[in-house]
PDB file of C-alpha atoms in Angstrom:
ATOM      1  CA  VAL G   1      -0.031   0.000  -0.009  1.00 91.00           C
ATOM      2  CA  ASP G   2       1.305   3.413  -0.967  1.00 91.00           C
ATOM      3  CA  ASP G   3      -1.045   6.062   0.446  1.00 90.00           C
ATOM      4  CA  ARG G   4       0.754   8.779  -1.535  1.00 90.00           C
ATOM      5  CA  MET G   5      -1.066   7.418  -4.622  1.00 93.00           C
ATOM      6  CA  ASP G   6      -4.483   8.010  -3.043  1.00 92.00           C
ATOM      7  CA  PRO G   7      -5.568  11.531  -4.087  1.00 91.00           C
ATOM      8  CA  GLN G   8      -7.743  12.001  -0.957  1.00 90.00           C
ATOM      9  CA  GLN G   9      -5.086  10.904   1.559  1.00 92.00           C
ATOM     10  CA  SER G  10      -2.233  12.625  -0.196  1.00 95.00           C
ATOM     11  CA  THR G  11      -4.218  15.867  -0.444  1.00 95.00           C
ATOM     12  CA  ARG G  12      -5.048  15.771   3.260  1.00 95.00           C
ATOM     13  CA  ALA G  13      -1.360  15.155   4.059  1.00 96.00           C
ATOM     14  CA  ALA G  14      -0.265  18.036   1.769  1.00 96.00           C
ATOM     15  CA  ILE G  15      -2.737  20.424   3.429  1.00 97.00           C
ATOM     16  CA  ALA G  16      -1.595  19.386   6.921  1.00 97.00           C
ATOM     17  CA  TYR G  17       2.068  19.878   5.923  1.00 97.00           C
ATOM     18  CA  LEU G  18       1.397  23.259   4.293  1.00 97.00           C
ATOM     19  CA  LYS G  19      -0.411  24.430   7.414  1.00 98.00           C
ATOM     20  CA  GLU G  20       2.579  23.279   9.494  1.00 97.00           C
ATOM     21  CA  LEU G  21       4.964  25.165   7.195  1.00 97.00           C
ATOM     22  CA  HIS G  22       2.768  28.277   7.420  1.00 96.00           C
ATOM     23  CA  GLY G  23       3.033  28.050  11.204  1.00 95.00           C
ATOM     24  CA  ILE G  24       6.821  27.970  10.921  1.00 93.00           C
ATOM     25  CA  PHE G  25       7.311  30.678   8.301  1.00 92.00           C
ATOM     26  CA  GLY G  26       4.298  32.890   8.793  1.00 90.00           C
ATOM     27  CA  ASP G  27       3.322  33.484   5.178  1.00 91.00           C
ATOM     28  CA  TRP G  28       2.027  31.239   2.394  1.00 95.00           C
ATOM     29  CA  THR G  29       4.605  32.028  -0.259  1.00 96.00           C
ATOM     30  CA  THR G  30       7.467  31.032   1.989  1.00 96.00           C
ATOM     31  CA  ALA G  31       5.465  27.976   3.070  1.00 96.00           C
ATOM     32  CA  LEU G  32       5.122  26.994  -0.632  1.00 97.00           C
ATOM     33  CA  ALA G  33       8.859  27.470  -1.137  1.00 97.00           C
ATOM     34  CA  ALA G  34       9.578  25.202   1.821  1.00 97.00           C
ATOM     35  CA  TYR G  35       7.031  22.684   0.483  1.00 97.00           C
ATOM     36  CA  ASN G  36       8.980  22.594  -2.780  1.00 97.00           C
ATOM     37  CA  CYS G  37      12.594  22.543  -1.666  1.00 97.00           C
ATOM     38  CA  GLY G  38      12.269  21.530   1.968  1.00 96.00           C
ATOM     39  CA  GLU G  39      11.893  23.469   5.172  1.00 94.00           C
ATOM     40  CA  GLY G  40      15.561  22.859   6.073  1.00 95.00           C
ATOM     41  CA  THR G  41      16.763  24.593   2.914  1.00 95.00           C
ATOM     42  CA  VAL G  42      14.580  27.620   3.589  1.00 94.00           C
ATOM     43  CA  LEU G  43      15.631  27.787   7.237  1.00 92.00           C
ATOM     44  CA  ARG G  44      19.362  27.599   6.302  1.00 92.00           C
ATOM     45  CA  ILE G  45      18.897  30.486   3.895  1.00 91.00           C
ATOM     46  CA  ILE G  46      17.152  32.552   6.510  1.00 89.00           C
ATOM     47  CA  ARG G  47      19.765  31.791   9.144  1.00 86.00           C
ATOM     48  CA  SER G  48      22.584  32.599   6.779  1.00 86.00           C
ATOM     49  CA  GLN G  49      21.237  36.154   6.425  1.00 79.00           C
ATOM     50  CA  LYS G  50      21.945  36.844  10.085  1.00 70.00           C
ATOM     51  CA  ILE G  51      18.804  38.901  10.429  1.00 66.00           C
ATOM     52  CA  GLY G  52      16.628  38.577  13.512  1.00 59.00           C
ATOM     53  CA  TYR G  53      13.267  38.083  11.722  1.00 62.00           C
ATOM     54  CA  LEU G  54      11.798  35.534   9.355  1.00 58.00           C
ATOM     55  CA  ASP G  55      12.016  36.754   5.778  1.00 70.00           C
ATOM     56  CA  ASN G  56       9.237  36.233   3.283  1.00 82.00           C
ATOM     57  CA  PHE G  57       9.628  34.456  -0.032  1.00 91.00           C
ATOM     58  CA  TRP G  58      10.370  37.547  -2.067  1.00 90.00           C
ATOM     59  CA  ASP G  59      13.237  38.492   0.289  1.00 87.00           C
ATOM     60  CA  LEU G  60      14.674  35.011  -0.214  1.00 90.00           C
ATOM     61  CA  TYR G  61      13.919  34.742  -3.932  1.00 92.00           C
ATOM     62  CA  ASP G  62      17.533  35.278  -5.180  1.00 91.00           C
ATOM     63  CA  ARG G  63      19.006  32.779  -2.728  1.00 92.00           C
ATOM     64  CA  LEU G  64      16.559  29.904  -3.244  1.00 95.00           C
ATOM     65  CA  PRO G  65      17.171  27.025  -5.646  1.00 96.00           C
ATOM     66  CA  ARG G  66      16.145  28.091  -9.155  1.00 96.00           C
ATOM     67  CA  GLU G  67      13.357  25.535  -9.399  1.00 97.00           C
ATOM     68  CA  THR G  68      11.813  26.816  -6.143  1.00 97.00           C
ATOM     69  CA  ALA G  69      12.227  30.476  -7.166  1.00 96.00           C
ATOM     70  CA  SER G  70      10.148  29.574 -10.272  1.00 97.00           C
ATOM     71  CA  TYR G  71       7.750  27.191  -8.486  1.00 97.00           C
ATOM     72  CA  VAL G  72       6.129  29.779  -6.229  1.00 97.00           C
ATOM     73  CA  PRO G  73       5.359  32.394  -8.965  1.00 97.00           C
ATOM     74  CA  ARG G  74       4.049  29.608 -11.198  1.00 98.00           C
ATOM     75  CA  PHE G  75       1.826  28.383  -8.385  1.00 97.00           C
ATOM     76  CA  ILE G  76       0.477  31.882  -7.901  1.00 97.00           C
ATOM     77  CA  ALA G  77      -0.108  32.184 -11.670  1.00 97.00           C
ATOM     78  CA  VAL G  78      -2.077  28.951 -11.760  1.00 97.00           C
ATOM     79  CA  VAL G  79      -4.235  29.993  -8.816  1.00 97.00           C
ATOM     80  CA  THR G  80      -4.883  33.391 -10.438  1.00 97.00           C
ATOM     81  CA  ILE G  81      -5.832  31.712 -13.757  1.00 96.00           C
ATOM     82  CA  MET G  82      -8.073  29.158 -12.080  1.00 95.00           C
ATOM     83  CA  LYS G  83     -10.043  31.923 -10.349  1.00 96.00           C
ATOM     84  CA  ASP G  84     -10.952  33.575 -13.674  1.00 96.00           C
ATOM     85  CA  PRO G  85      -9.813  31.430 -16.602  1.00 96.00           C
ATOM     86  CA  GLU G  86     -11.754  33.315 -19.329  1.00 95.00           C
ATOM     87  CA  ARG G  87      -9.972  36.560 -18.417  1.00 96.00           C
ATOM     88  CA  PHE G  88      -6.672  34.895 -19.344  1.00 96.00           C
ATOM     89  CA  GLY G  89      -7.975  33.143 -22.511  1.00 96.00           C
ATOM     90  CA  PHE G  90      -8.585  29.688 -21.019  1.00 95.00           C
ATOM     91  CA  LYS G  91     -11.707  27.600 -21.326  1.00 94.00           C
ATOM     92  CA  PHE G  92     -11.687  24.409 -19.313  1.00 93.00           C
ATOM     93  CA  PRO G  93     -14.058  21.462 -19.797  1.00 94.00           C
ATOM     94  CA  PRO G  94     -16.312  20.738 -16.885  1.00 93.00           C
ATOM     95  CA  PRO G  95     -14.576  18.615 -14.236  1.00 89.00           C
ATOM     96  CA  ASP G  96     -15.255  14.896 -14.121  1.00 87.00           C
ATOM     97  CA  LYS G  97     -17.851  13.902 -11.559  1.00 87.00           C
ATOM     98  CA  PRO G  98     -16.257  12.180  -8.572  1.00 81.00           C
ATOM     99  CA  LEU G  99     -16.554   8.407  -8.575  1.00 81.00           C
ATOM    100  CA  GLN G 100     -19.246   7.332  -6.173  1.00 90.00           C
ATOM    101  CA  CYS G 101     -17.986   4.602  -3.924  1.00 94.00           C
ATOM    102  CA  GLU G 102     -18.414   2.774  -0.649  1.00 96.00           C
ATOM    103  CA  GLU G 103     -15.837   1.172   1.595  1.00 95.00           C
ATOM    104  CA  VAL G 104     -15.723  -2.427   2.786  1.00 96.00           C
ATOM    105  CA  ILE G 105     -13.230  -3.437   5.454  1.00 95.00           C
ATOM    106  CA  THR G 106     -11.245  -6.473   4.366  1.00 95.00           C
ATOM    107  CA  SER G 107      -8.994  -8.521   6.617  1.00 93.00           C
ATOM    108  CA  ARG G 108      -6.949 -10.708   4.320  1.00 93.00           C
ATOM    109  CA  GLN G 109      -5.054 -10.574   1.078  1.00 95.00           C
ATOM    110  CA  MET G 110      -7.194 -10.794  -2.028  1.00 96.00           C
ATOM    111  CA  HIS G 111      -6.291 -10.094  -5.637  1.00 96.00           C
ATOM    112  CA  LEU G 112      -8.364  -7.249  -7.113  1.00 96.00           C
ATOM    113  CA  LYS G 113      -9.064  -9.356 -10.184  1.00 96.00           C
ATOM    114  CA  GLU G 114     -10.887 -11.887  -7.996  1.00 95.00           C
ATOM    115  CA  VAL G 115     -12.798  -9.089  -6.218  1.00 96.00           C
ATOM    116  CA  ALA G 116     -13.742  -7.407  -9.482  1.00 95.00           C
ATOM    117  CA  SER G 117     -14.937 -10.735 -10.902  1.00 93.00           C
ATOM    118  CA  GLY G 118     -17.068 -11.365  -7.809  1.00 92.00           C
ATOM    119  CA  LEU G 119     -18.619  -7.876  -8.097  1.00 93.00           C
ATOM    120  CA  ASP G 120     -19.071  -8.112 -11.899  1.00 93.00           C
ATOM    121  CA  ILE G 121     -17.083  -4.904 -12.479  1.00 94.00           C
ATOM    122  CA  SER G 122     -13.935  -4.208 -14.437  1.00 95.00           C
ATOM    123  CA  LEU G 123     -10.553  -4.603 -12.851  1.00 96.00           C
ATOM    124  CA  SER G 124      -9.609  -1.109 -14.115  1.00 94.00           C
ATOM    125  CA  ASP G 125     -12.606   0.428 -12.324  1.00 93.00           C
ATOM    126  CA  LEU G 126     -11.600  -1.211  -9.063  1.00 95.00           C
ATOM    127  CA  LYS G 127      -7.967  -0.184  -9.500  1.00 95.00           C
ATOM    128  CA  ASP G 128      -9.090   3.437 -10.180  1.00 93.00           C
ATOM    129  CA  LEU G 129     -10.976   3.438  -6.873  1.00 94.00           C
ATOM    130  CA  ASN G 130      -7.954   1.993  -4.960  1.00 96.00           C
ATOM    131  CA  PRO G 131      -4.855   3.672  -6.418  1.00 95.00           C
ATOM    132  CA  ALA G 132      -2.872   3.094  -3.183  1.00 95.00           C
ATOM    133  CA  LEU G 133      -2.769  -0.661  -3.863  1.00 95.00           C
ATOM    134  CA  ARG G 134       0.466  -1.009  -5.777  1.00 89.00           C
ATOM    135  CA  LYS G 135       0.359  -4.777  -6.516  1.00 90.00           C
ATOM    136  CA  GLU G 136      -3.398  -5.141  -7.159  1.00 94.00           C
ATOM    137  CA  VAL G 137      -3.658  -7.050  -3.843  1.00 95.00           C
ATOM    138  CA  THR G 138      -5.281  -6.015  -0.586  1.00 96.00           C
ATOM    139  CA  PRO G 139      -2.928  -6.028   2.414  1.00 94.00           C
ATOM    140  CA  ASP G 140      -2.883  -8.738   5.083  1.00 91.00           C
ATOM    141  CA  GLY G 141      -4.926  -7.077   7.807  1.00 90.00           C
ATOM    142  CA  ALA G 142      -7.675  -4.468   8.024  1.00 94.00           C
ATOM    143  CA  TYR G 143      -8.013  -2.375   4.886  1.00 95.00           C
ATOM    144  CA  ALA G 144     -10.842  -0.134   3.667  1.00 95.00           C
ATOM    145  CA  LEU G 145     -11.376  -1.339   0.096  1.00 96.00           C
ATOM    146  CA  LYS G 146     -13.327   1.114  -2.088  1.00 96.00           C
ATOM    147  CA  VAL G 147     -15.977  -0.376  -4.355  1.00 97.00           C
ATOM    148  CA  PRO G 148     -18.523   1.303  -6.664  1.00 96.00           C
ATOM    149  CA  ALA G 149     -21.657   2.651  -4.949  1.00 95.00           C
ATOM    150  CA  GLY G 150     -24.174  -0.115  -4.386  1.00 95.00           C
ATOM    151  CA  LYS G 151     -21.575  -2.929  -4.500  1.00 95.00           C
ATOM    152  CA  ALA G 152     -20.602  -2.983  -0.804  1.00 95.00           C
ATOM    153  CA  PRO G 153     -23.465  -5.363   0.192  1.00 95.00           C
ATOM    154  CA  VAL G 154     -22.511  -7.656  -2.668  1.00 94.00           C
ATOM    155  CA  LEU G 155     -18.886  -7.756  -1.579  1.00 95.00           C
ATOM    156  CA  LYS G 156     -19.733  -8.253   2.071  1.00 94.00           C
ATOM    157  CA  ALA G 157     -21.946 -11.207   1.141  1.00 93.00           C
ATOM    158  CA  SER G 158     -19.258 -12.790  -1.060  1.00 91.00           C
ATOM    159  CA  LEU G 159     -16.066 -12.090   0.950  1.00 90.00           C
ATOM    160  CA  ASP G 160     -15.715 -15.681   2.098  1.00 90.00           C
ATOM    161  CA  ALA G 161     -16.085 -16.963  -1.457  1.00 91.00           C
ATOM    162  CA  ILE G 162     -13.216 -14.836  -2.800  1.00 92.00           C
ATOM    163  CA  PRO G 163     -10.027 -16.878  -2.616  1.00 91.00           C
ATOM    164  CA  ALA G 164      -7.250 -15.580  -0.428  1.00 91.00           C
ATOM    165  CA  TRP G 165      -4.200 -14.466  -2.377  1.00 91.00           C
ATOM    166  CA  LYS G 166      -0.826 -15.937  -1.561  1.00 88.00           C
ATOM    167  CA  PRO G 167       2.392 -14.496  -2.881  1.00 84.00           C
ATOM    168  CA  PRO G 168       4.133 -16.759  -5.391  1.00 83.00           C
ATOM    169  CA  ALA G 169       6.774 -19.068  -3.924  1.00 83.00           C
ATOM    170  CA  PRO G 170      10.302 -17.744  -4.456  1.00 84.00           C
ATOM    171  CA  ALA G 171      12.243 -19.454  -7.200  1.00 79.00           C
ATOM    172  CA  PRO G 172      14.492 -22.180  -5.843  1.00 81.00           C
ATOM    173  CA  LYS G 173      18.056 -21.175  -5.366  1.00 79.00           C
ATOM    174  CA  VAL G 174      20.469 -22.793  -7.782  1.00 74.00           C
ATOM    175  CA  ALA G 175      23.755 -23.799  -6.229  1.00 71.00           C
ATOM    176  CA  ALA G 176      26.559 -21.800  -7.737  1.00 71.00           C
ATOM    177  CA  ALA G 177      28.900 -23.854  -9.846  1.00 71.00           C
ATOM    178  CA  ALA G 178      32.545 -23.832  -8.952  1.00 72.00           C
ATOM    179  CA  PRO G 179      34.308 -21.081 -10.816  1.00 75.00           C
ATOM    180  CA  ALA G 180      36.095 -22.266 -13.955  1.00 79.00           C
ATOM    181  CA  HIS G 181      39.724 -21.363 -14.221  1.00 83.00           C
ATOM    182  CA  HIS G 182      41.634 -20.935 -17.444  1.00 81.00           C
ATOM    183  CA  THR G 183      45.083 -19.725 -18.048  1.00 86.00           C
ATOM    184  CA  VAL G 184      45.230 -17.475 -21.084  1.00 86.00           C
ATOM    185  CA  ARG G 185      47.920 -18.383 -23.593  1.00 89.00           C
ATOM    186  CA  ALA G 186      49.437 -16.335 -26.403  1.00 90.00           C
ATOM    187  CA  GLY G 187      47.225 -16.256 -29.496  1.00 87.00           C
ATOM    188  CA  GLU G 188      43.941 -16.996 -27.614  1.00 89.00           C
ATOM    189  CA  THR G 189      40.994 -14.629 -28.001  1.00 85.00           C
ATOM    190  CA  LEU G 190      38.016 -13.993 -25.751  1.00 81.00           C
ATOM    191  CA  SER G 191      35.621 -15.373 -28.345  1.00 79.00           C
ATOM    192  CA  GLY G 192      37.773 -18.472 -28.823  1.00 74.00           C
TER     193      GLY G 192
END
């Protein structure tokens, strides 16, 4: 499971971290800079100035890594454009409707292909709902598996019928052969 791949969980984590950075630096632009290049980098730059107050992003601009110095103005530009896209010549399609889903707590490893088959849905739909599952297998232990709306009762009723997934057995180790020795003689070639 890699929760960074779950948009909801990673968004909540990013918001919490940005709030923490805002608490450290006191303004959003410096918090964004620290989010991009790391709070340690920004703190080192501030300390190296030997000034007794926390600088804001624009005071640090010339001393920040180039990518970070560009990141913050670009971020501000995107936010400005998103607030009034037509003013800047953009026309965006309507956003996709969020996938409607329900959660079912599972307690053992199951392959998503088996779950999808039992629910009569596509594997790709189930993977889209559970992007944190890297190997298409639920973890061993409690896990909130997302299923399309209306399918939770079906899954709960069929959980025992879905076969448990077991990792493939490791390939048998082959005993290493004794190293061959050869004394190279004049006129021999590697290919020969």
